[in-house]
XYZ file of C-alpha atoms in Angstrom:
725
model
C -48.511 52.817 7.902
C -48.390 51.382 12.010
C -51.386 49.184 11.121
C -49.986 48.395 7.961
C -46.628 47.062 10.028
C -48.587 45.630 12.696
C -51.178 43.490 10.674
C -49.057 42.647 7.117
C -47.648 39.544 7.874
C -45.496 40.800 4.137
C -44.527 43.503 6.133
C -43.172 41.029 9.648
C -40.834 38.699 7.000
C -39.096 42.156 5.257
C -38.407 43.368 8.458
C -37.245 40.904 9.562
C -35.355 39.599 7.354
C -33.958 43.266 6.537
C -33.032 43.622 9.935
C -31.554 40.608 10.426
C -29.388 41.567 7.423
C -28.889 45.021 8.250
C -27.568 43.258 12.010
C -25.115 40.568 10.638
C -23.450 43.435 7.750
C -23.307 45.834 10.575
C -21.007 43.094 12.518
C -19.378 42.144 10.046
C -17.742 45.926 8.957
C -17.078 46.909 12.158
C -15.458 43.752 12.746
C -13.630 44.304 9.677
C -13.569 47.608 9.826
C -11.395 47.769 13.105
C -9.494 44.700 12.543
C -8.211 45.763 9.315
C -7.351 49.481 11.581
C -5.716 46.997 13.812
C -3.478 45.563 11.134
C -2.698 49.117 9.199
C -1.602 50.400 12.333
C 0.877 47.291 13.500
C 2.375 47.462 10.255
C 2.713 51.314 10.803
C 4.447 51.054 14.275
C 6.714 48.398 12.426
C 7.814 50.670 9.784
C 8.178 53.749 11.985
C 10.356 51.944 14.497
C 12.334 50.665 11.633
C 12.771 54.029 10.323
C 13.948 55.579 12.701
C 16.252 52.685 14.098
C 17.263 53.351 10.679
C 17.896 56.922 10.835
C 19.211 57.081 14.045
C 21.447 54.617 13.701
C 22.501 56.477 10.255
C 23.001 59.525 12.777
C 24.950 57.748 15.009
C 27.561 57.001 12.279
C 28.124 59.982 11.690
C 29.032 61.322 14.595
C 31.086 58.073 15.495
C 32.924 59.301 12.333
C 33.260 62.964 13.209
C 35.105 61.891 16.736
C 37.521 60.516 15.115
C 39.440 63.826 13.867
C 39.466 65.132 17.227
C 40.870 62.219 18.964
C 43.251 61.290 16.900
C 44.270 65.521 17.336
C 44.655 64.791 21.036
C 46.759 61.714 20.551
C 49.043 63.466 18.285
C 49.264 66.323 20.440
C 50.266 63.389 23.687
C 52.985 62.494 21.675
C 54.446 66.061 19.971
C 54.316 68.943 22.042
C 54.890 71.208 19.259
C 55.798 74.928 18.934
C 53.344 77.858 17.976
C 53.934 77.188 13.804
C 53.430 73.867 14.446
C 49.908 73.809 15.910
C 48.534 76.556 14.386
C 49.763 74.904 11.224
C 48.090 71.670 12.072
C 45.133 73.283 13.462
C 44.720 74.775 9.857
C 44.610 71.635 8.346
C 42.438 69.840 9.942
C 39.588 72.824 9.551
C 40.617 72.958 5.879
C 40.629 69.355 4.558
C 37.722 68.136 6.557
C 34.142 69.634 4.723
C 32.071 68.125 8.078
C 34.116 70.282 10.961
C 32.996 74.476 10.947
C 35.908 74.806 13.530
C 38.611 73.641 15.498
C 40.403 74.884 18.077
C 43.653 73.863 20.516
C 43.207 75.228 24.304
C 45.512 74.799 26.716
C 46.046 74.389 30.407
C 47.703 77.327 32.270
C 51.710 76.815 31.427
C 50.873 73.803 29.808
C 51.962 74.973 26.128
C 54.451 76.838 27.047
C 56.192 78.494 30.449
C 54.571 81.687 31.337
C 51.333 81.637 28.809
C 48.897 80.987 30.748
C 46.065 80.674 28.278
C 47.195 79.487 24.530
C 43.924 78.473 22.607
C 44.397 78.735 18.508
C 41.102 78.256 16.649
C 40.481 78.171 13.072
C 36.928 78.281 11.731
C 35.198 78.413 8.263
C 33.844 81.956 7.734
C 32.268 83.565 4.680
C 35.690 84.005 2.617
C 37.327 81.253 4.084
C 39.199 80.162 6.831
C 39.604 82.634 9.558
C 41.962 82.579 12.642
C 41.646 83.962 15.734
C 43.058 83.118 19.480
C 40.424 82.984 21.898
C 42.580 84.417 24.265
C 41.023 87.445 24.635
C 40.214 88.140 28.826
C 36.215 88.547 27.819
C 36.512 84.753 27.042
C 37.772 82.952 29.416
C 37.550 79.673 28.049
C 38.700 77.635 30.940
C 34.823 78.481 32.296
C 33.244 77.546 28.788
C 31.640 73.819 29.378
C 33.155 72.802 26.113
C 36.349 73.020 27.968
C 35.455 72.615 31.477
C 33.501 69.496 31.123
C 35.923 67.046 29.013
C 38.984 68.494 32.122
C 36.777 67.390 34.794
C 34.970 64.617 33.729
C 38.982 63.457 32.276
C 36.482 61.987 29.065
C 35.153 63.355 25.843
C 31.940 64.544 24.935
C 29.083 66.649 23.122
C 27.729 69.776 23.798
C 24.995 71.087 23.879
C 23.959 72.155 20.662
C 23.719 75.680 20.340
C 22.837 78.732 18.091
C 26.573 80.637 16.492
C 25.509 83.801 16.683
C 27.764 86.682 14.997
C 29.536 83.848 13.573
C 28.221 81.348 10.755
C 24.573 81.971 12.207
C 23.901 78.255 12.190
C 22.931 75.758 14.583
C 26.277 74.014 15.567
C 27.613 71.625 18.914
C 31.225 71.171 19.517
C 32.608 67.500 20.535
C 35.851 68.042 23.284
C 38.410 65.831 23.860
C 40.960 65.958 26.486
C 44.554 65.249 26.335
C 46.568 64.770 29.248
C 50.768 64.403 30.097
C 52.983 61.469 28.921
C 53.312 60.018 32.557
C 52.136 56.485 33.148
C 48.761 57.560 35.281
C 47.521 59.417 32.582
C 45.984 61.528 35.167
C 47.065 65.204 34.250
C 44.612 67.104 31.876
C 47.410 69.626 29.444
C 44.620 70.492 27.413
C 41.139 69.846 25.135
C 40.401 69.795 21.352
C 37.349 70.348 20.362
C 35.478 70.321 16.992
C 32.369 72.390 16.239
C 30.041 70.128 14.047
C 27.555 72.369 12.009
C 24.215 71.179 11.975
C 22.585 72.037 8.715
C 23.712 68.304 7.203
C 20.717 67.067 10.308
C 17.733 69.088 8.486
C 18.940 67.990 5.035
C 18.709 64.212 6.099
C 15.392 64.847 8.121
C 13.347 66.301 5.275
C 14.251 64.689 2.701
C 13.182 61.354 4.816
C 9.524 60.349 3.411
C 7.032 60.150 6.024
C 3.433 60.706 5.101
C 2.239 63.871 3.311
C 1.166 65.684 6.770
C 4.584 64.082 8.590
C 8.063 64.797 9.544
C 10.703 64.228 11.504
C 12.502 66.222 14.133
C 15.048 65.848 16.844
C 15.729 66.310 20.579
C 18.764 67.402 22.606
C 19.024 65.455 25.997
C 17.549 67.969 28.185
C 14.735 68.280 25.089
C 15.324 71.128 22.857
C 14.565 71.121 19.866
C 17.527 70.795 17.152
C 15.788 70.234 14.479
C 12.427 71.042 13.284
C 9.730 71.861 9.935
C 8.827 75.344 12.644
C 11.881 77.355 12.660
C 10.807 79.133 15.319
C 11.082 76.081 17.647
C 14.743 75.555 16.898
C 16.860 76.557 19.921
C 14.443 77.704 21.493
C 11.811 75.505 22.614
C 11.490 71.902 24.612
C 9.025 70.031 24.590
C 8.489 69.923 28.077
C 7.450 73.850 27.057
C 5.721 73.408 24.714
C 3.691 70.799 27.264
C 3.573 73.615 29.700
C 2.243 76.033 26.941
C -0.520 74.074 25.831
C -1.347 72.013 29.013
C -0.749 68.736 28.053
C 0.770 66.173 30.561
C 1.064 63.565 27.506
C 2.899 65.794 25.472
C 5.866 65.907 28.457
C 5.477 61.842 29.185
C 6.448 61.592 25.964
C 9.106 63.732 26.112
C 10.292 61.578 29.325
C 10.075 58.581 27.439
C 12.187 60.082 24.469
C 14.967 60.659 26.782
C 14.642 57.508 28.971
C 13.514 54.872 26.572
C 16.291 53.168 23.032
C 12.609 53.085 20.972
C 9.139 53.596 21.108
C 6.073 54.132 19.263
C 3.131 55.979 21.276
C -0.088 58.077 20.322
C 0.663 61.833 21.040
C -3.180 63.558 20.101
C -2.839 67.022 17.986
C -0.076 68.687 20.390
C 2.424 68.708 17.920
C 0.059 69.002 14.551
C -2.760 70.201 15.531
C -4.303 66.940 14.020
C -3.872 63.449 15.967
C -0.819 62.138 15.398
C 1.418 58.534 16.511
C 5.075 59.743 16.624
C 8.088 56.738 16.772
C 11.202 57.563 18.599
C 14.807 56.134 18.988
C 17.832 57.621 20.572
C 21.301 58.648 18.933
C 23.777 57.415 21.523
C 27.258 59.352 20.528
C 25.398 62.742 22.028
C 22.184 61.378 24.007
C 20.082 63.299 21.443
C 16.373 61.391 19.576
C 14.650 61.240 16.900
C 10.860 61.426 16.099
C 8.707 60.633 12.974
C 5.054 62.273 13.633
C 3.368 60.530 11.641
C -0.791 62.108 10.988
C -3.521 59.772 12.698
C -6.197 60.325 9.641
C -3.284 59.770 6.923
C -2.844 56.438 8.241
C -6.026 55.487 8.123
C -6.951 56.837 4.552
C -7.107 54.520 2.977
C -9.190 51.994 5.452
C -11.044 55.033 5.508
C -11.758 55.117 1.829
C -12.154 51.136 1.949
C -14.567 51.057 4.497
C -17.349 53.940 2.808
C -16.863 52.085 -0.305
C -17.669 48.709 1.765
C -20.578 50.729 3.307
C -22.124 52.012 -0.618
C -21.710 48.127 -1.758
C -23.337 46.573 1.621
C -26.670 49.455 0.846
C -26.571 48.605 -2.507
C -27.009 44.748 -1.400
C -29.598 45.698 1.127
C -31.263 47.162 -1.843
C -31.286 44.245 -3.694
C -32.171 42.107 -0.400
C -35.195 44.413 0.001
C -36.634 43.428 -2.979
C -36.225 39.922 -2.791
C -37.546 40.223 0.074
C -39.973 41.862 -0.992
C -41.354 39.340 -3.382
C -40.998 36.309 -0.908
C -43.187 37.802 1.412
C -45.961 38.632 -1.228
C -45.440 35.174 -2.453
C -46.557 34.024 0.729
C -48.772 36.607 1.771
C -51.017 36.371 -1.045
C -52.297 32.716 -0.097
C -52.405 33.954 3.254
C -54.424 37.304 2.840
C -57.141 34.962 0.544
C -57.201 32.324 3.964
C -57.571 35.054 5.999
C -60.116 36.657 3.925
C -61.892 33.056 3.924
C -61.434 32.680 7.825
C -63.681 36.220 8.226
C -66.522 34.668 5.134
C -66.626 31.471 7.874
C -66.594 33.648 10.527
C -69.882 35.154 9.497
C -71.490 31.603 9.187
C -70.495 31.250 5.386
C -69.444 27.997 4.897
C -68.563 27.854 0.950
C -65.274 28.470 0.749
C -63.017 28.052 -2.189
C -59.117 27.820 -1.584
C -58.622 25.103 -4.848
C -56.328 27.940 -6.580
C -53.379 27.584 -3.662
C -52.070 24.537 -5.004
C -48.514 24.541 -3.394
C -46.904 21.863 -2.100
C -44.912 23.965 1.686
C -47.166 24.587 4.945
C -48.934 26.611 3.424
C -50.728 24.772 0.706
C -50.837 21.918 3.724
C -52.623 24.878 5.398
C -54.984 25.420 2.630
C -55.897 21.958 2.410
C -56.799 21.811 6.463
C -58.373 24.561 6.323
C -60.602 23.408 3.572
C -61.295 20.171 5.347
C -62.143 22.115 8.614
C -65.027 23.970 6.869
C -66.635 20.724 5.888
C -66.880 19.539 9.085
C -68.227 22.896 10.324
C -71.061 22.032 7.954
C -72.199 18.832 9.536
C -70.783 20.504 12.719
C -73.234 24.085 12.519
C -73.551 24.230 16.079
C -70.692 24.324 17.049
C -69.720 27.185 14.658
C -69.717 30.177 16.763
C -67.871 28.399 20.071
C -64.846 29.104 20.253
C -62.033 28.502 22.815
C -58.642 30.088 24.181
C -56.809 28.566 27.267
C -53.976 30.687 28.565
C -51.765 28.472 30.497
C -48.708 30.717 32.983
C -46.105 28.811 33.725
C -43.945 29.118 37.045
C -39.715 29.754 36.474
C -37.372 28.887 38.820
C -37.212 30.876 42.042
C -33.345 31.348 43.621
C -34.309 30.244 47.587
C -31.652 31.503 49.604
C -30.518 29.942 52.612
C -27.960 30.542 55.075
C -25.037 27.897 56.754
C -25.544 27.991 60.333
C -22.529 25.273 60.889
C -20.136 26.900 63.018
C -16.262 26.414 61.669
C -14.517 28.048 64.540
C -14.517 31.319 66.550
C -13.876 32.865 69.777
C -15.180 34.835 72.456
C -14.547 38.350 72.360
C -15.996 41.871 73.068
C -16.467 44.204 70.179
C -18.487 47.315 68.908
C -21.098 46.880 65.937
C -22.665 48.995 63.690
C -26.563 48.197 62.476
C -27.799 50.929 60.032
C -31.082 51.169 57.783
C -32.680 53.339 55.385
C -35.961 54.128 56.502
C -38.876 53.520 54.142
C -36.638 52.674 51.314
C -38.471 49.519 50.504
C -41.544 51.307 50.101
C -40.052 53.793 48.571
C -38.310 52.124 45.565
C -41.837 49.582 45.317
C -42.641 51.703 41.950
C -38.985 51.240 41.074
C -37.242 48.718 38.063
C -34.835 46.402 39.302
C -32.185 48.695 37.606
C -33.330 51.804 38.996
C -33.140 50.315 42.647
C -29.408 48.894 41.935
C -28.399 52.563 40.986
C -30.068 53.819 44.110
C -28.563 51.641 46.379
C -25.146 51.471 45.147
C -24.770 55.428 45.865
C -26.176 55.031 49.163
C -24.252 51.552 49.819
C -20.872 52.999 48.380
C -20.683 55.987 50.358
C -20.962 54.087 53.310
C -18.914 50.824 52.771
C -16.108 53.996 52.140
C -17.379 55.597 55.777
C -16.722 51.791 57.502
C -12.926 51.100 55.653
C -11.851 54.079 56.422
C -12.802 53.662 60.294
C -11.014 49.950 59.986
C -14.728 48.566 60.101
C -15.887 44.832 59.255
C -18.964 44.874 56.899
C -20.582 41.574 58.447
C -23.427 41.774 56.074
C -25.594 43.859 53.475
C -28.882 42.353 53.420
C -30.982 44.997 50.781
C -30.107 48.662 52.203
C -29.564 47.117 55.363
C -25.734 47.091 56.840
C -23.932 45.152 60.074
C -20.577 46.012 60.600
C -18.379 45.666 63.844
C -14.846 46.903 65.274
C -12.612 45.107 67.028
C -11.693 41.872 65.094
C -10.390 39.843 64.046
C -7.774 42.340 64.155
C -8.098 43.334 68.111
C -9.052 47.739 68.509
C -8.191 48.946 71.696
C -10.022 51.721 71.386
C -13.438 49.973 68.531
C -15.763 51.962 70.524
C -14.704 55.037 69.912
C -14.611 54.083 66.521
C -17.764 52.506 65.517
C -19.314 55.716 67.556
C -17.734 58.183 64.904
C -18.153 55.944 61.913
C -21.657 56.027 62.755
C -21.484 59.271 62.836
C -19.611 60.226 59.536
C -22.855 57.777 58.518
C -25.467 59.777 59.247
C -22.782 62.716 57.645
C -22.186 61.348 54.366
C -26.341 61.031 54.352
C -26.093 64.425 53.298
C -23.801 64.004 50.383
C -25.768 61.083 49.049
C -29.086 63.436 49.465
C -27.522 66.177 48.048
C -27.776 63.682 44.715
C -30.966 62.677 44.778
C -32.190 66.108 44.775
C -30.483 67.380 42.176
C -32.146 63.899 39.921
C -35.242 64.598 41.633
C -35.437 61.943 43.637
C -36.266 61.688 47.365
C -33.999 61.979 50.292
C -33.451 59.164 52.146
C -33.169 59.311 55.939
C -30.718 56.614 57.771
C -31.112 54.745 61.317
C -27.873 53.631 62.708
C -27.421 51.909 66.096
C -24.389 51.121 67.957
C -23.579 48.495 70.761
C -20.798 46.656 72.434
C -20.854 43.667 74.016
C -19.332 40.043 73.535
C -20.242 37.845 70.753
C -18.772 34.817 69.245
C -16.357 35.986 65.826
C -15.247 33.444 63.450
C -15.187 31.212 60.426
C -18.704 30.678 60.232
C -20.537 28.291 57.425
C -19.550 24.963 55.249
C -16.417 23.438 54.164
C -17.724 24.525 50.793
C -19.019 28.592 51.307
C -18.210 30.117 54.927
C -17.698 33.569 55.798
C -15.632 35.715 58.790
C -18.703 37.438 61.101
C -19.904 38.002 64.285
C -23.207 35.512 66.650
C -24.296 36.230 69.785
C -27.124 37.847 71.506
C -25.774 41.054 71.271
C -25.958 40.616 67.453
C -29.475 40.543 68.175
C -29.592 43.596 70.461
C -27.788 45.779 68.029
C -30.615 45.141 65.618
C -33.647 45.395 68.107
C -31.836 49.115 68.827
C -31.807 49.784 65.568
C -35.900 49.130 65.322
C -36.055 51.936 67.741
C -34.139 54.685 65.886
C -35.303 57.904 63.494
C -33.643 58.783 60.847
C -30.679 61.174 61.179
C -30.158 59.865 63.993
C -27.147 57.972 66.262
C -28.805 55.459 68.665
C -25.488 54.355 71.061
C -26.524 50.978 73.932
C -25.604 51.639 77.600
C -22.554 49.536 77.365
C -20.893 51.547 74.530
C -21.702 55.351 76.663
C -20.431 53.775 79.624
C -16.691 53.344 77.825
C -16.985 56.855 76.236
C -19.245 59.296 78.579
C -16.669 61.676 79.488
C -16.219 62.174 75.381
C -20.069 61.767 73.555
C -22.098 64.727 73.053
C -25.057 63.336 74.346
C -28.899 65.395 72.810
C -31.935 62.816 74.589
C -31.859 59.339 76.101
C -34.456 57.062 75.542
C -36.678 54.317 77.632
C -37.538 51.507 75.357
C -39.253 47.851 75.884
C -37.556 45.566 73.854
C -38.646 41.818 72.917
C -37.072 39.839 74.986
C -35.002 42.309 77.098
C -36.552 42.693 81.154
C -37.731 46.180 82.709
C -36.855 49.290 79.941
C -33.364 50.143 78.325
C -31.522 53.309 78.138
C -30.729 54.442 75.035
C -28.678 57.345 74.667
C -29.094 60.023 71.248
C -25.733 60.784 70.265
C -25.034 63.921 68.352
C -21.148 64.090 68.695
C -17.993 62.425 70.325
C -15.225 64.585 71.063
C -11.315 63.411 71.318
C -9.227 61.997 68.390
C -11.780 61.771 65.958
C -14.291 64.810 66.778
C -16.902 63.869 64.376
C -20.454 65.659 65.099
C -23.920 66.156 63.225
C -25.722 69.156 62.857
C -28.696 69.696 64.861
C -31.358 69.713 62.302
C -34.265 72.010 63.405
C -36.812 70.356 64.966
C -38.923 73.099 65.919
C -43.161 72.085 65.103
C -45.013 74.746 63.616
C -48.817 75.293 63.895
C -50.602 74.112 60.478
C -53.114 77.559 59.742
C -55.287 74.645 58.008
C -54.781 70.885 58.683
C -53.515 68.962 56.069
C -55.338 65.463 55.568
C -53.460 62.729 55.391
C -54.209 58.702 55.064
C -51.933 56.532 56.775
C -50.869 53.065 56.814
C -49.239 51.041 59.164
C -46.155 49.739 57.714
C -44.956 46.365 59.670
C -40.953 44.848 58.973
C -41.210 47.296 55.704
C -44.558 45.995 54.264
C -47.655 47.834 54.335
C -50.436 46.588 56.644
C -54.260 47.056 57.733
C -56.703 49.177 56.559
C -56.200 53.128 55.269
C -56.953 55.477 57.978
C -57.566 59.484 57.583
C -55.572 61.765 59.750
C -54.714 65.169 60.024
C -50.716 66.959 60.330
C -52.192 69.928 62.817
C -48.305 70.749 62.827
C -45.242 70.046 61.254
C -41.117 70.406 60.718
C -38.656 69.898 58.279
C -37.877 66.323 59.935
C -41.306 65.223 62.302
C -44.927 66.434 62.686
C -48.160 66.093 64.744
C -50.677 63.496 63.452
C -54.750 63.851 64.966
C -55.428 60.684 64.657
C -59.240 59.246 65.303
C -58.249 56.052 66.719
C -54.604 55.357 69.162
C -51.570 54.195 67.543
C -48.922 52.801 69.248
C -45.230 53.954 70.639
C -42.419 53.162 67.432
C -44.214 52.092 65.064
C -43.835 52.741 61.572
C -46.056 54.728 58.987
C -46.529 55.315 55.203
C -48.064 58.532 55.073
C -49.997 59.784 51.866
C -51.226 63.659 51.320
C -54.845 64.513 50.522
C -56.357 67.417 48.883
C -59.609 69.127 50.451
C -61.404 65.862 48.834
C -59.628 63.046 50.248
C -58.058 62.642 46.711
C -54.522 61.682 46.872
C -52.827 65.113 45.776
C -49.489 62.993 45.117
C -47.264 63.053 48.337
C -46.069 60.321 49.913
C -43.860 60.041 53.209
C -42.415 58.096 55.483
C -42.445 57.729 59.387
C -41.830 56.373 62.658
C -44.241 57.275 66.461
C -42.269 58.837 68.281
C -44.513 59.622 71.004
C -47.949 59.248 71.684
C -50.321 61.785 73.695
C -54.332 60.412 74.323
C -57.409 63.578 72.806
C -60.975 62.795 73.680
C -61.132 62.730 69.916
C -58.759 60.144 69.683
C -54.907 60.837 70.001
C -52.211 62.911 68.544
C -49.154 60.878 67.804
C -45.001 63.004 67.077
C -43.744 61.011 64.390
C -40.276 61.726 62.614
C -40.040 61.814 59.031
C -37.528 58.368 57.666
C -38.784 59.138 54.045
C -40.450 62.160 52.109
C -41.215 62.480 48.645
C -40.585 65.808 46.773
C -43.861 66.618 46.573
C -44.766 66.354 49.898
C -41.570 68.023 51.280
C -42.953 71.113 48.564
C -46.749 70.758 50.451
C -45.492 70.791 53.867
C -43.222 73.494 53.894
C -45.976 76.007 51.589
C -48.652 75.016 54.680
C -45.300 75.679 57.627
C -44.871 78.810 55.778
C -48.911 80.173 56.749
C -48.316 78.576 59.616
C -45.163 81.031 60.468
C -46.820 84.281 58.956
C -49.690 83.829 60.974
C -50.899 86.279 62.800
C -48.420 89.021 61.132
C -50.087 92.204 59.896
């Protein structure tokens, strides 16, 4: 099958046509599907908003109509105080003549109805056997403290109560509209009493259940505190709220929707499966009078059901169309492939020296026909030129594509001399370590490191001057002056080293080698400012101290923070120094002191733990192949050496020739026959001791592969157990 696909032009043409058609059809179907969904969703949103606004407006009209009766009673009582008999009959008529009102009461302030009567509140309501009357002056029922009385009295304005379940009365959900009435004075600031109308909310449930939403959709109403006033699930009514459900189901989105319903006039949102168990949309609208909100729920799958059915039908049609197209493409491919096969056979015969070729049966006038005629003409010429029948030439021309050239503008647009503290960091062995990675892998590998380091630099108010590959140059103290820039620089460098543990933990989990970073910190006077041209510029630092910082960094090993003497003098009272290096630098006379800092005290209080550097003598020497690394490029011939001692971060090599201190090495672990084992590491020579056989070089590891780390650990374990019973 595989050979047929590779060698058959008919198969290639068929697959090409089929693949192109499939791609086009897939793109068209996908676009059509999502475009149709967008239209359906927009239409559903518009219809849902119109529905909820319309129903909310209808409910609002009902509430406003119901408000008129108690308001009229209040106005009547302000003008006609009346006696007990008249008032009682008046309240009775209000309840009996208005089917929407379940009950009504007129509650008076002390001595307001009649001197000496501290509480007077006649109440008529509809019972199972007709109208019933109660005088709400029972000592156990102090109506002066009830919300329906106290709130309108204090606010001196009418208002709706929270919905409530009238247990022991009508056993229905009701709410009360209360209207205060006043003494007949010019100021109207003395409340005489409150008129109430108890409204049954059963009509709301009937109204919402009559609405045509969708098969699985429904409507409900919540109060101004989120309590369910109506809901298809009776167990939720007056017992749960949008917010209690959100808490119970750990759904922050439901809480957000509840807040929006109480805060906004209308809206349309996606709510997920919280209310129905199915993903759904919710449209809502406010009912202003009681401050409630009406919502309509539309299941997502029902909204898009027609689109889904159309999509499935379209796919089936597309499959049929592709099958028909496949048949046509096979016929076309075969009509083209048959003469080509004949020419292939003819070419094979020509290759064997048989030049009597007849392709006259290929009579088409297209490119294939012209090719057959040219092939016949070629064989005729070959008869006369038989001496070259076995001569074929192939020429391959390699073209060089556009190269990206990098250049730096050195034009100084403006700057000033300033003392700053500089940081320069570098990943040891990174270039060689990533030499076998794809560009995408290198970028991903590098971005994890740079992301963490830049995050720390920003935390300490560092300015990133340049990021060159895996190297970072940053400074502190410009453009804004920082009095403590040396302390910030050292603390930042230590925090960067500590952050490498997090990066390496991720690498180890992914089976990648550990990375080692070196950091140098220097304080000095430089020129900072806008550097570049009128079309391209950057804010950066230039000067000999920047170059000095780069030379410092070349002496640092992985996990190390080297601090210059100038920085050390500014901070020596709060620095924890592990070691002092005296090195010779190019362009600097005499030896330069560099301080290996492990921590800083004071306000920043940052430290990196000392890693165990105790070398363990190896029971069996490990043969290795070493190469010198110059400016991140592996150079020089391979040399054979042996690890005689090792730790997790360093080792001691027995080398037949002398190595230079501070040079970088690529080390490949070998087996007993001196074949590579797959383990590889990079290291810097930190000390060299001459021996009769050559030299003993102590190296600090800068990058260790997983295989090399495992091999060294096994060798150290054998060495540490030597001599034990």
